[in-house]
PDB file of C-alpha atoms and ligand atoms in Angstrom:
ATOM      1  CA  MET A  25     -28.613  10.803 -38.360  1.00 61.00           C
ATOM      2  CA  SER A  26     -25.726  12.786 -39.735  1.00 87.00           C
ATOM      3  CA  LYS A  27     -25.031  14.325 -36.380  1.00 97.00           C
ATOM      4  CA  ILE A  28     -22.129  12.743 -34.500  1.00 98.00           C
ATOM      5  CA  ALA A  29     -20.956  13.334 -31.065  1.00 98.00           C
ATOM      6  CA  ILE A  30     -17.160  13.052 -30.825  1.00 98.00           C
ATOM      7  CA  ILE A  31     -15.833  12.347 -27.512  1.00 98.00           C
ATOM      8  CA  ALA A  32     -12.090  11.756 -26.251  1.00 98.00           C
ATOM      9  CA  ASP A  33      -9.851  11.441 -23.409  1.00 98.00           C
ATOM     10  CA  THR A  34     -12.100   9.973 -20.929  1.00 98.00           C
ATOM     11  CA  HIS A  35      -9.089   8.834 -18.779  1.00 98.00           C
ATOM     12  CA  GLY A  36     -11.163   6.464 -16.355  1.00 98.00           C
ATOM     13  CA  ASN A  37     -13.304   9.464 -15.149  1.00 98.00           C
ATOM     14  CA  ALA A  38     -16.682   7.513 -15.324  1.00 98.00           C
ATOM     15  CA  THR A  39     -18.522  10.322 -13.605  1.00 98.00           C
ATOM     16  CA  ALA A  40     -17.675  12.732 -16.411  1.00 98.00           C
ATOM     17  CA  LEU A  41     -18.308  10.180 -19.169  1.00 98.00           C
ATOM     18  CA  GLU A  42     -21.835   9.486 -17.859  1.00 98.00           C
ATOM     19  CA  ALA A  43     -22.608  13.152 -17.579  1.00 98.00           C
ATOM     20  CA  VAL A  44     -21.578  13.572 -21.249  1.00 99.00           C
ATOM     21  CA  LEU A  45     -23.323  10.482 -22.554  1.00 98.00           C
ATOM     22  CA  SER A  46     -26.520  11.803 -20.926  1.00 98.00           C
ATOM     23  CA  ASP A  47     -26.079  15.276 -22.395  1.00 98.00           C
ATOM     24  CA  ILE A  48     -25.660  13.561 -25.829  1.00 98.00           C
ATOM     25  CA  GLU A  49     -28.890  11.436 -25.328  1.00 98.00           C
ATOM     26  CA  THR A  50     -30.701  14.630 -24.313  1.00 98.00           C
ATOM     27  CA  ARG A  51     -29.925  16.152 -27.665  1.00 97.00           C
ATOM     28  CA  GLY A  52     -31.319  12.997 -29.438  1.00 97.00           C
ATOM     29  CA  ILE A  53     -27.889  12.287 -30.967  1.00 98.00           C
ATOM     30  CA  THR A  54     -27.348   8.539 -31.465  1.00 97.00           C
ATOM     31  CA  ARG A  55     -23.987   8.279 -33.122  1.00 98.00           C
ATOM     32  CA  ILE A  56     -21.070   8.555 -31.080  1.00 98.00           C
ATOM     33  CA  PHE A  57     -17.216   8.359 -31.934  1.00 98.00           C
ATOM     34  CA  CYS A  58     -14.407   8.059 -29.561  1.00 98.00           C
ATOM     35  CA  LEU A  59     -11.006   9.524 -30.104  1.00 98.00           C
ATOM     36  CA  GLY A  60      -8.944   7.575 -27.665  1.00 98.00           C
ATOM     37  CA  ASP A  61      -7.345   7.593 -24.162  1.00 98.00           C
ATOM     38  CA  ILE A  62     -10.190   5.678 -22.568  1.00 98.00           C
ATOM     39  CA  ILE A  63      -8.326   4.634 -19.475  1.00 98.00           C
ATOM     40  CA  GLY A  64      -5.388   5.755 -17.176  1.00 98.00           C
ATOM     41  CA  LYS A  65      -5.023   8.745 -14.693  1.00 98.00           C
ATOM     42  CA  GLY A  66      -8.487   8.402 -13.453  1.00 98.00           C
ATOM     43  CA  PRO A  67      -9.850   5.630 -11.273  1.00 98.00           C
ATOM     44  CA  GLN A  68     -12.393   3.646 -13.347  1.00 98.00           C
ATOM     45  CA  GLY A  69     -10.881   2.593 -16.684  1.00 98.00           C
ATOM     46  CA  SER A  70     -12.654  -0.697 -16.847  1.00 98.00           C
ATOM     47  CA  LYS A  71     -16.028   0.987 -16.510  1.00 98.00           C
ATOM     48  CA  CYS A  72     -15.191   3.746 -19.198  1.00 98.00           C
ATOM     49  CA  ILE A  73     -14.239   0.869 -21.707  1.00 98.00           C
ATOM     50  CA  ASP A  74     -17.624  -0.813 -20.876  1.00 98.00           C
ATOM     51  CA  LEU A  75     -19.518   2.231 -21.512  1.00 98.00           C
ATOM     52  CA  ILE A  76     -17.773   3.356 -24.551  1.00 98.00           C
ATOM     53  CA  GLN A  77     -18.077  -0.082 -26.070  1.00 98.00           C
ATOM     54  CA  LYS A  78     -21.749  -0.066 -25.501  1.00 98.00           C
ATOM     55  CA  THR A  79     -22.413   3.536 -26.876  1.00 98.00           C
ATOM     56  CA  CYS A  80     -19.679   4.308 -29.474  1.00 98.00           C
ATOM     57  CA  GLU A  81     -19.902   3.385 -33.036  1.00 98.00           C
ATOM     58  CA  ARG A  82     -16.295   3.957 -33.833  1.00 98.00           C
ATOM     59  CA  VAL A  83     -13.343   4.181 -31.352  1.00 98.00           C
ATOM     60  CA  ILE A  84      -9.743   4.811 -32.132  1.00 98.00           C
ATOM     61  CA  ARG A  85      -6.789   4.260 -29.821  1.00 98.00           C
ATOM     62  CA  GLY A  86      -4.773   6.942 -27.748  1.00 98.00           C
ATOM     63  CA  ASN A  87      -1.289   6.876 -26.306  1.00 98.00           C
ATOM     64  CA  TRP A  88      -2.487   5.528 -22.870  1.00 98.00           C
ATOM     65  CA  ASP A  89      -4.515   2.686 -24.680  1.00 98.00           C
ATOM     66  CA  VAL A  90      -1.271   1.665 -26.476  1.00 98.00           C
ATOM     67  CA  PHE A  91       1.533   1.784 -23.592  1.00 96.00           C
ATOM     68  CA  ILE A  92      -0.993   0.335 -20.989  1.00 97.00           C
ATOM     69  CA  GLN A  93      -0.619  -2.924 -22.927  1.00 97.00           C
ATOM     70  CA  SER A  94       3.192  -3.252 -22.290  1.00 96.00           C
ATOM     71  CA  GLU A  95       4.603  -4.790 -19.282  1.00 94.00           C
ATOM     72  CA  THR A  96       6.003  -2.260 -16.923  1.00 95.00           C
ATOM     73  CA  ASP A  97       8.036  -1.842 -13.695  1.00 96.00           C
ATOM     74  CA  SER A  98       6.086   1.243 -12.693  1.00 96.00           C
ATOM     75  CA  ASP A  99       3.883   0.683  -9.753  1.00 97.00           C
ATOM     76  CA  PHE A 100       1.727   3.662 -11.000  1.00 97.00           C
ATOM     77  CA  LEU A 101       0.997   1.925 -14.166  1.00 97.00           C
ATOM     78  CA  LYS A 102       0.520  -1.379 -12.659  1.00 98.00           C
ATOM     79  CA  TRP A 103      -2.387  -0.019 -10.557  1.00 98.00           C
ATOM     80  CA  PHE A 104      -4.426   0.496 -13.626  1.00 98.00           C
ATOM     81  CA  GLN A 105      -3.398  -2.704 -15.246  1.00 98.00           C
ATOM     82  CA  THR A 106      -4.346  -4.787 -12.242  1.00 97.00           C
ATOM     83  CA  ARG A 107      -7.894  -3.223 -12.486  1.00 97.00           C
ATOM     84  CA  MET A 108      -8.452  -4.192 -16.089  1.00 98.00           C
ATOM     85  CA  THR A 109      -9.820  -7.551 -17.282  1.00 98.00           C
ATOM     86  CA  ASN A 110      -8.471  -9.530 -20.176  1.00 98.00           C
ATOM     87  CA  GLU A 111     -11.400  -8.475 -22.228  1.00 98.00           C
ATOM     88  CA  ASP A 112     -10.542  -4.849 -21.510  1.00 98.00           C
ATOM     89  CA  PHE A 113      -6.987  -5.466 -22.977  1.00 98.00           C
ATOM     90  CA  SER A 114      -8.298  -7.335 -25.930  1.00 98.00           C
ATOM     91  CA  TYR A 115     -10.686  -4.466 -26.555  1.00 98.00           C
ATOM     92  CA  LEU A 116      -7.937  -1.810 -26.298  1.00 98.00           C
ATOM     93  CA  LYS A 117      -5.730  -4.023 -28.727  1.00 98.00           C
ATOM     94  CA  SER A 118      -8.631  -4.105 -31.308  1.00 98.00           C
ATOM     95  CA  LEU A 119      -8.903  -0.427 -31.703  1.00 98.00           C
ATOM     96  CA  GLU A 120      -8.238   1.432 -34.890  1.00 97.00           C
ATOM     97  CA  PHE A 121      -5.647   4.243 -35.604  1.00 97.00           C
ATOM     98  CA  HIS A 122      -7.823   6.690 -37.272  1.00 97.00           C
ATOM     99  CA  ILE A 123     -11.358   7.370 -38.996  1.00 97.00           C
ATOM    100  CA  ASP A 124     -11.852   8.883 -42.396  1.00 95.00           C
ATOM    101  CA  LEU A 125     -15.322  10.227 -42.853  1.00 96.00           C
ATOM    102  CA  GLU A 126     -16.903  11.303 -46.024  1.00 95.00           C
ATOM    103  CA  LEU A 127     -19.554  13.919 -45.167  1.00 96.00           C
ATOM    104  CA  ASN A 128     -21.375  16.083 -47.631  1.00 96.00           C
ATOM    105  CA  GLY A 129     -18.411  15.584 -50.128  1.00 96.00           C
ATOM    106  CA  GLU A 130     -15.761  16.530 -47.590  1.00 96.00           C
ATOM    107  CA  LEU A 131     -13.155  14.411 -46.067  1.00 96.00           C
ATOM    108  CA  ILE A 132     -13.091  14.376 -42.220  1.00 97.00           C
ATOM    109  CA  ARG A 133     -10.071  12.753 -40.715  1.00 97.00           C
ATOM    110  CA  MET A 134      -9.884  11.966 -36.997  1.00 98.00           C
ATOM    111  CA  PHE A 135      -7.061  10.626 -34.842  1.00 98.00           C
ATOM    112  CA  HIS A 136      -5.804  10.809 -31.413  1.00 98.00           C
ATOM    113  CA  ALA A 137      -2.598  13.061 -31.609  1.00 98.00           C
ATOM    114  CA  SER A 138      -1.285  13.276 -35.075  1.00 98.00           C
ATOM    115  CA  PRO A 139      -1.504  11.441 -38.418  1.00 97.00           C
ATOM    116  CA  ARG A 140       1.905   9.801 -37.716  1.00 96.00           C
ATOM    117  CA  SER A 141       1.615   8.648 -34.082  1.00 97.00           C
ATOM    118  CA  GLU A 142      -0.634   8.436 -30.894  1.00 98.00           C
ATOM    119  CA  PHE A 143       2.536   9.879 -29.266  1.00 98.00           C
ATOM    120  CA  GLU A 144       3.213  12.958 -31.093  1.00 98.00           C
ATOM    121  CA  ARG A 145       1.646  16.016 -29.421  1.00 97.00           C
ATOM    122  CA  ILE A 146       0.803  19.029 -31.452  1.00 97.00           C
ATOM    123  CA  LEU A 147      -0.267  22.093 -29.573  1.00 96.00           C
ATOM    124  CA  PRO A 148      -2.178  25.105 -30.922  1.00 95.00           C
ATOM    125  CA  TRP A 149       0.862  27.565 -30.473  1.00 95.00           C
ATOM    126  CA  HIS A 150       3.337  25.198 -32.096  1.00 97.00           C
ATOM    127  CA  ASP A 151       5.107  26.217 -35.464  1.00 97.00           C
ATOM    128  CA  ILE A 152       2.717  26.682 -38.336  1.00 96.00           C
ATOM    129  CA  GLU A 153       4.637  23.886 -40.122  1.00 96.00           C
ATOM    130  CA  LYS A 154       3.812  21.320 -37.287  1.00 97.00           C
ATOM    131  CA  ARG A 155       0.124  22.472 -37.300  1.00 97.00           C
ATOM    132  CA  LEU A 156      -0.125  22.123 -41.120  1.00 97.00           C
ATOM    133  CA  SER A 157       1.403  18.668 -40.910  1.00 96.00           C
ATOM    134  CA  MET A 158      -1.840  17.471 -39.262  1.00 97.00           C
ATOM    135  CA  PHE A 159      -3.342  17.529 -42.724  1.00 96.00           C
ATOM    136  CA  ASP A 160      -0.540  15.122 -44.070  1.00 94.00           C
ATOM    137  CA  ALA A 161      -0.885  11.519 -45.136  1.00 91.00           C
ATOM    138  CA  SER A 162       1.121   8.967 -43.327  1.00 91.00           C
ATOM    139  CA  ASP A 163       1.722   5.080 -43.556  1.00 86.00           C
ATOM    140  CA  TYR A 164      -1.250   4.961 -41.022  1.00 88.00           C
ATOM    141  CA  THR A 165      -3.711   7.069 -42.815  1.00 86.00           C
ATOM    142  CA  ASN A 166      -2.952   5.640 -46.157  1.00 71.00           C
ATOM    143  CA  SER A 167      -5.791   6.994 -48.116  1.00 65.00           C
ATOM    144  CA  GLY A 168      -4.161   8.381 -51.242  1.00 70.00           C
ATOM    145  CA  ASP A 169      -3.367  11.976 -52.056  1.00 76.00           C
ATOM    146  CA  ARG A 170      -6.604  13.478 -50.870  1.00 89.00           C
ATOM    147  CA  THR A 171      -6.098  16.057 -48.187  1.00 93.00           C
ATOM    148  CA  PRO A 172      -8.687  16.137 -45.400  1.00 96.00           C
ATOM    149  CA  ASP A 173     -11.028  19.344 -45.432  1.00 97.00           C
ATOM    150  CA  MET A 174     -11.242  18.956 -41.630  1.00 98.00           C
ATOM    151  CA  VAL A 175      -8.972  17.379 -38.965  1.00 98.00           C
ATOM    152  CA  ILE A 176     -10.418  16.511 -35.580  1.00 98.00           C
ATOM    153  CA  TYR A 177      -8.003  15.334 -32.826  1.00 98.00           C
ATOM    154  CA  ALA A 178      -7.700  14.845 -29.126  1.00 98.00           C
ATOM    155  CA  ASP A 179      -4.695  14.328 -26.792  1.00 98.00           C
ATOM    156  CA  ILE A 180      -4.140  17.835 -25.486  1.00 98.00           C
ATOM    157  CA  HIS A 181      -7.159  18.096 -23.424  1.00 98.00           C
ATOM    158  CA  THR A 182      -7.873  21.647 -24.577  1.00 98.00           C
ATOM    159  CA  THR A 183     -10.673  22.594 -27.045  1.00 98.00           C
ATOM    160  CA  PHE A 184      -9.679  24.805 -29.946  1.00 97.00           C
ATOM    161  CA  LEU A 185     -10.378  25.336 -33.704  1.00 98.00           C
ATOM    162  CA  GLN A 186      -8.077  27.053 -36.277  1.00 97.00           C
ATOM    163  CA  THR A 187      -8.548  27.605 -40.032  1.00 97.00           C
ATOM    164  CA  TYR A 188      -5.990  27.489 -42.736  1.00 96.00           C
ATOM    165  CA  HIS A 189      -5.989  27.426 -46.673  1.00 93.00           C
ATOM    166  CA  SER A 190      -5.820  23.509 -46.246  1.00 87.00           C
ATOM    167  CA  GLY A 191      -8.721  23.297 -44.043  1.00 95.00           C
ATOM    168  CA  ILE A 192     -10.021  23.263 -40.499  1.00 98.00           C
ATOM    169  CA  LEU A 193      -8.084  21.762 -37.512  1.00 98.00           C
ATOM    170  CA  CYS A 194     -10.001  21.357 -34.371  1.00 98.00           C
ATOM    171  CA  ASN A 195      -9.555  19.571 -31.071  1.00 98.00           C
ATOM    172  CA  VAL A 196     -12.670  18.463 -29.124  1.00 98.00           C
ATOM    173  CA  GLY A 197     -10.941  18.744 -25.664  1.00 98.00           C
ATOM    174  CA  SER A 198     -11.341  16.050 -22.907  1.00 98.00           C
ATOM    175  CA  VAL A 199     -14.256  14.541 -21.240  1.00 98.00           C
ATOM    176  CA  GLY A 200     -12.595  13.232 -18.123  1.00 98.00           C
ATOM    177  CA  ASN A 201      -9.512  15.273 -17.516  1.00 98.00           C
ATOM    178  CA  SER A 202     -10.135  18.750 -19.169  1.00 98.00           C
ATOM    179  CA  LEU A 203      -7.200  21.071 -18.874  1.00 97.00           C
ATOM    180  CA  ASP A 204      -8.668  24.363 -20.271  1.00 97.00           C
ATOM    181  CA  LEU A 205     -11.861  24.632 -18.245  1.00 98.00           C
ATOM    182  CA  THR A 206     -12.712  22.152 -15.507  1.00 98.00           C
ATOM    183  CA  SER A 207     -16.057  21.373 -17.305  1.00 98.00           C
ATOM    184  CA  ALA A 208     -16.124  17.991 -19.547  1.00 98.00           C
ATOM    185  CA  SER A 209     -15.642  18.762 -23.128  1.00 98.00           C
ATOM    186  CA  TYR A 210     -16.905  17.078 -26.361  1.00 98.00           C
ATOM    187  CA  GLY A 211     -17.785  18.071 -29.915  1.00 98.00           C
ATOM    188  CA  ILE A 212     -20.786  17.651 -32.295  1.00 98.00           C
ATOM    189  CA  LEU A 213     -20.159  17.129 -36.029  1.00 98.00           C
ATOM    190  CA  ASP A 214     -23.290  18.151 -37.747  1.00 98.00           C
ATOM    191  CA  GLY A 215     -23.802  17.435 -41.515  1.00 96.00           C
ATOM    192  CA  SER A 216     -27.633  17.319 -41.440  1.00 95.00           C
ATOM    193  CA  SER A 217     -28.152  20.554 -43.378  1.00 93.00           C
ATOM    194  CA  GLY A 218     -26.067  19.725 -46.405  1.00 94.00           C
ATOM    195  CA  THR A 219     -22.970  21.606 -44.958  1.00 95.00           C
ATOM    196  CA  ASN A 220     -20.667  20.619 -42.253  1.00 96.00           C
ATOM    197  CA  SER A 221     -20.486  22.322 -38.934  1.00 97.00           C
ATOM    198  CA  ILE A 222     -18.690  21.693 -35.660  1.00 97.00           C
ATOM    199  CA  GLN A 223     -20.014  22.531 -32.218  1.00 98.00           C
ATOM    200  CA  PHE A 224     -18.200  22.609 -29.009  1.00 98.00           C
ATOM    201  CA  VAL A 225     -20.120  21.573 -25.794  1.00 98.00           C
ATOM    202  CA  ARG A 226     -19.124  21.886 -22.168  1.00 98.00           C
ATOM    203  CA  VAL A 227     -20.763  19.760 -19.561  1.00 98.00           C
ATOM    204  CA  GLU A 228     -20.569  20.457 -15.830  1.00 98.00           C
ATOM    205  CA  TYR A 229     -20.376  17.140 -13.744  1.00 98.00           C
ATOM    206  CA  ASP A 230     -20.114  16.122 -10.248  1.00 98.00           C
ATOM    207  CA  ARG A 231     -16.379  16.589  -9.853  1.00 98.00           C
ATOM    208  CA  GLU A 232     -16.385  16.192  -5.923  1.00 98.00           C
ATOM    209  CA  LYS A 233     -18.167  12.879  -6.374  1.00 98.00           C
ATOM    210  CA  GLU A 234     -15.360  11.839  -8.973  1.00 98.00           C
ATOM    211  CA  LEU A 235     -12.730  12.882  -6.425  1.00 98.00           C
ATOM    212  CA  ARG A 236     -14.282  10.879  -3.733  1.00 98.00           C
ATOM    213  CA  ILE A 237     -14.408   7.720  -5.893  1.00 98.00           C
ATOM    214  CA  ALA A 238     -10.704   8.206  -6.700  1.00 98.00           C
ATOM    215  CA  LYS A 239      -9.761   8.615  -3.031  1.00 98.00           C
ATOM    216  CA  GLU A 240     -11.933   5.582  -1.870  1.00 98.00           C
ATOM    217  CA  MET A 241     -10.284   3.484  -4.507  1.00 98.00           C
ATOM    218  CA  GLY A 242      -6.852   4.523  -3.578  1.00 98.00           C
ATOM    219  CA  LEU A 243      -5.958   6.105  -7.069  1.00 98.00           C
ATOM    220  CA  PRO A 244      -2.115   6.562  -6.972  1.00 97.00           C
ATOM    221  CA  ASP A 245      -0.862  10.170  -7.359  1.00 97.00           C
ATOM    222  CA  PHE A 246      -4.287  11.361  -5.910  1.00 98.00           C
ATOM    223  CA  GLU A 247      -2.978  14.855  -5.484  1.00 97.00           C
ATOM    224  CA  LYS A 248      -2.137  15.320  -9.029  1.00 97.00           C
ATOM    225  CA  TYR A 249      -5.557  13.891 -10.189  1.00 98.00           C
ATOM    226  CA  TYR A 250      -7.108  16.265  -7.591  1.00 98.00           C
ATOM    227  CA  ASN A 251      -5.416  19.247  -9.198  1.00 97.00           C
ATOM    228  CA  GLU A 252      -6.494  18.257 -12.591  1.00 98.00           C
ATOM    229  CA  ILE A 253     -10.118  17.638 -11.779  1.00 98.00           C
ATOM    230  CA  LYS A 254     -10.436  20.427  -9.172  1.00 98.00           C
ATOM    231  CA  TYR A 255      -8.373  23.234 -11.090  1.00 97.00           C
ATOM    232  CA  ALA A 256      -7.701  21.906 -14.673  1.00 97.00           C
ATOM    233  CA  LYS A 257      -3.947  22.014 -13.672  1.00 95.00           C
ATOM    234  CA  TYR A 258      -1.970  19.541 -15.702  1.00 94.00           C
ATOM    235  CA  ARG A 259       0.384  17.205 -13.632  1.00 92.00           C
ATOM    236  CA  ASN A 260       3.353  17.613 -16.098  1.00 88.00           C
ATOM    237  CA  ALA A 261       3.015  21.313 -16.531  1.00 77.00           C
TER     238      ALA A 261
HETATM  239 MN1   MN B  26      -5.046  11.939 -22.953  1.00 53.86          MN
END
């Protein structure tokens, strides 16, 4: 029961999400947390919302989940908006900013990008001050003076773990839009033995099928999506 699968950045790629959910089920893990960016970039946002709503115990919001709620002049963003239902929008609006979890006496904090904002991107090679600021409190996290022992985040679509005197910082990577390896990525937080550990899992999925679906649905900027799914090549690099 104290094994929790941590997924993030599905980005409308339901093919990858289904493969990851099935991998989680095979391991007998029943608790799943999602760290945001459910929709956008990939073609099946609404389907991802549905799957996540059905399977995840806790879900926090990412930058895409926030800005897709605003009116826009961009044809690119409108494509995603017109394929979402009113219920999808209400669901995204209901999501929380972060999760504080107490496990074996440790405080484990999860958020999408930083403790201050869904839009503040922190990369593994950023200044040490920036990386250490991931353990800071903010108006959002609002949980007193206690520094988290472990911070788990998403947003950068790259799996990594670093240790500091303040604790462990790790990123579970991306399910649907992975940019380190092309395989889908997720994490397993395991507190079942009385101490906490984190494991990274990679899942191969049918990327050709995902690209066929995207093409058939007329996904905008298909070439950019193709390069991300096929070669893990970031569109804004
Ligand atoms: Mn993302």
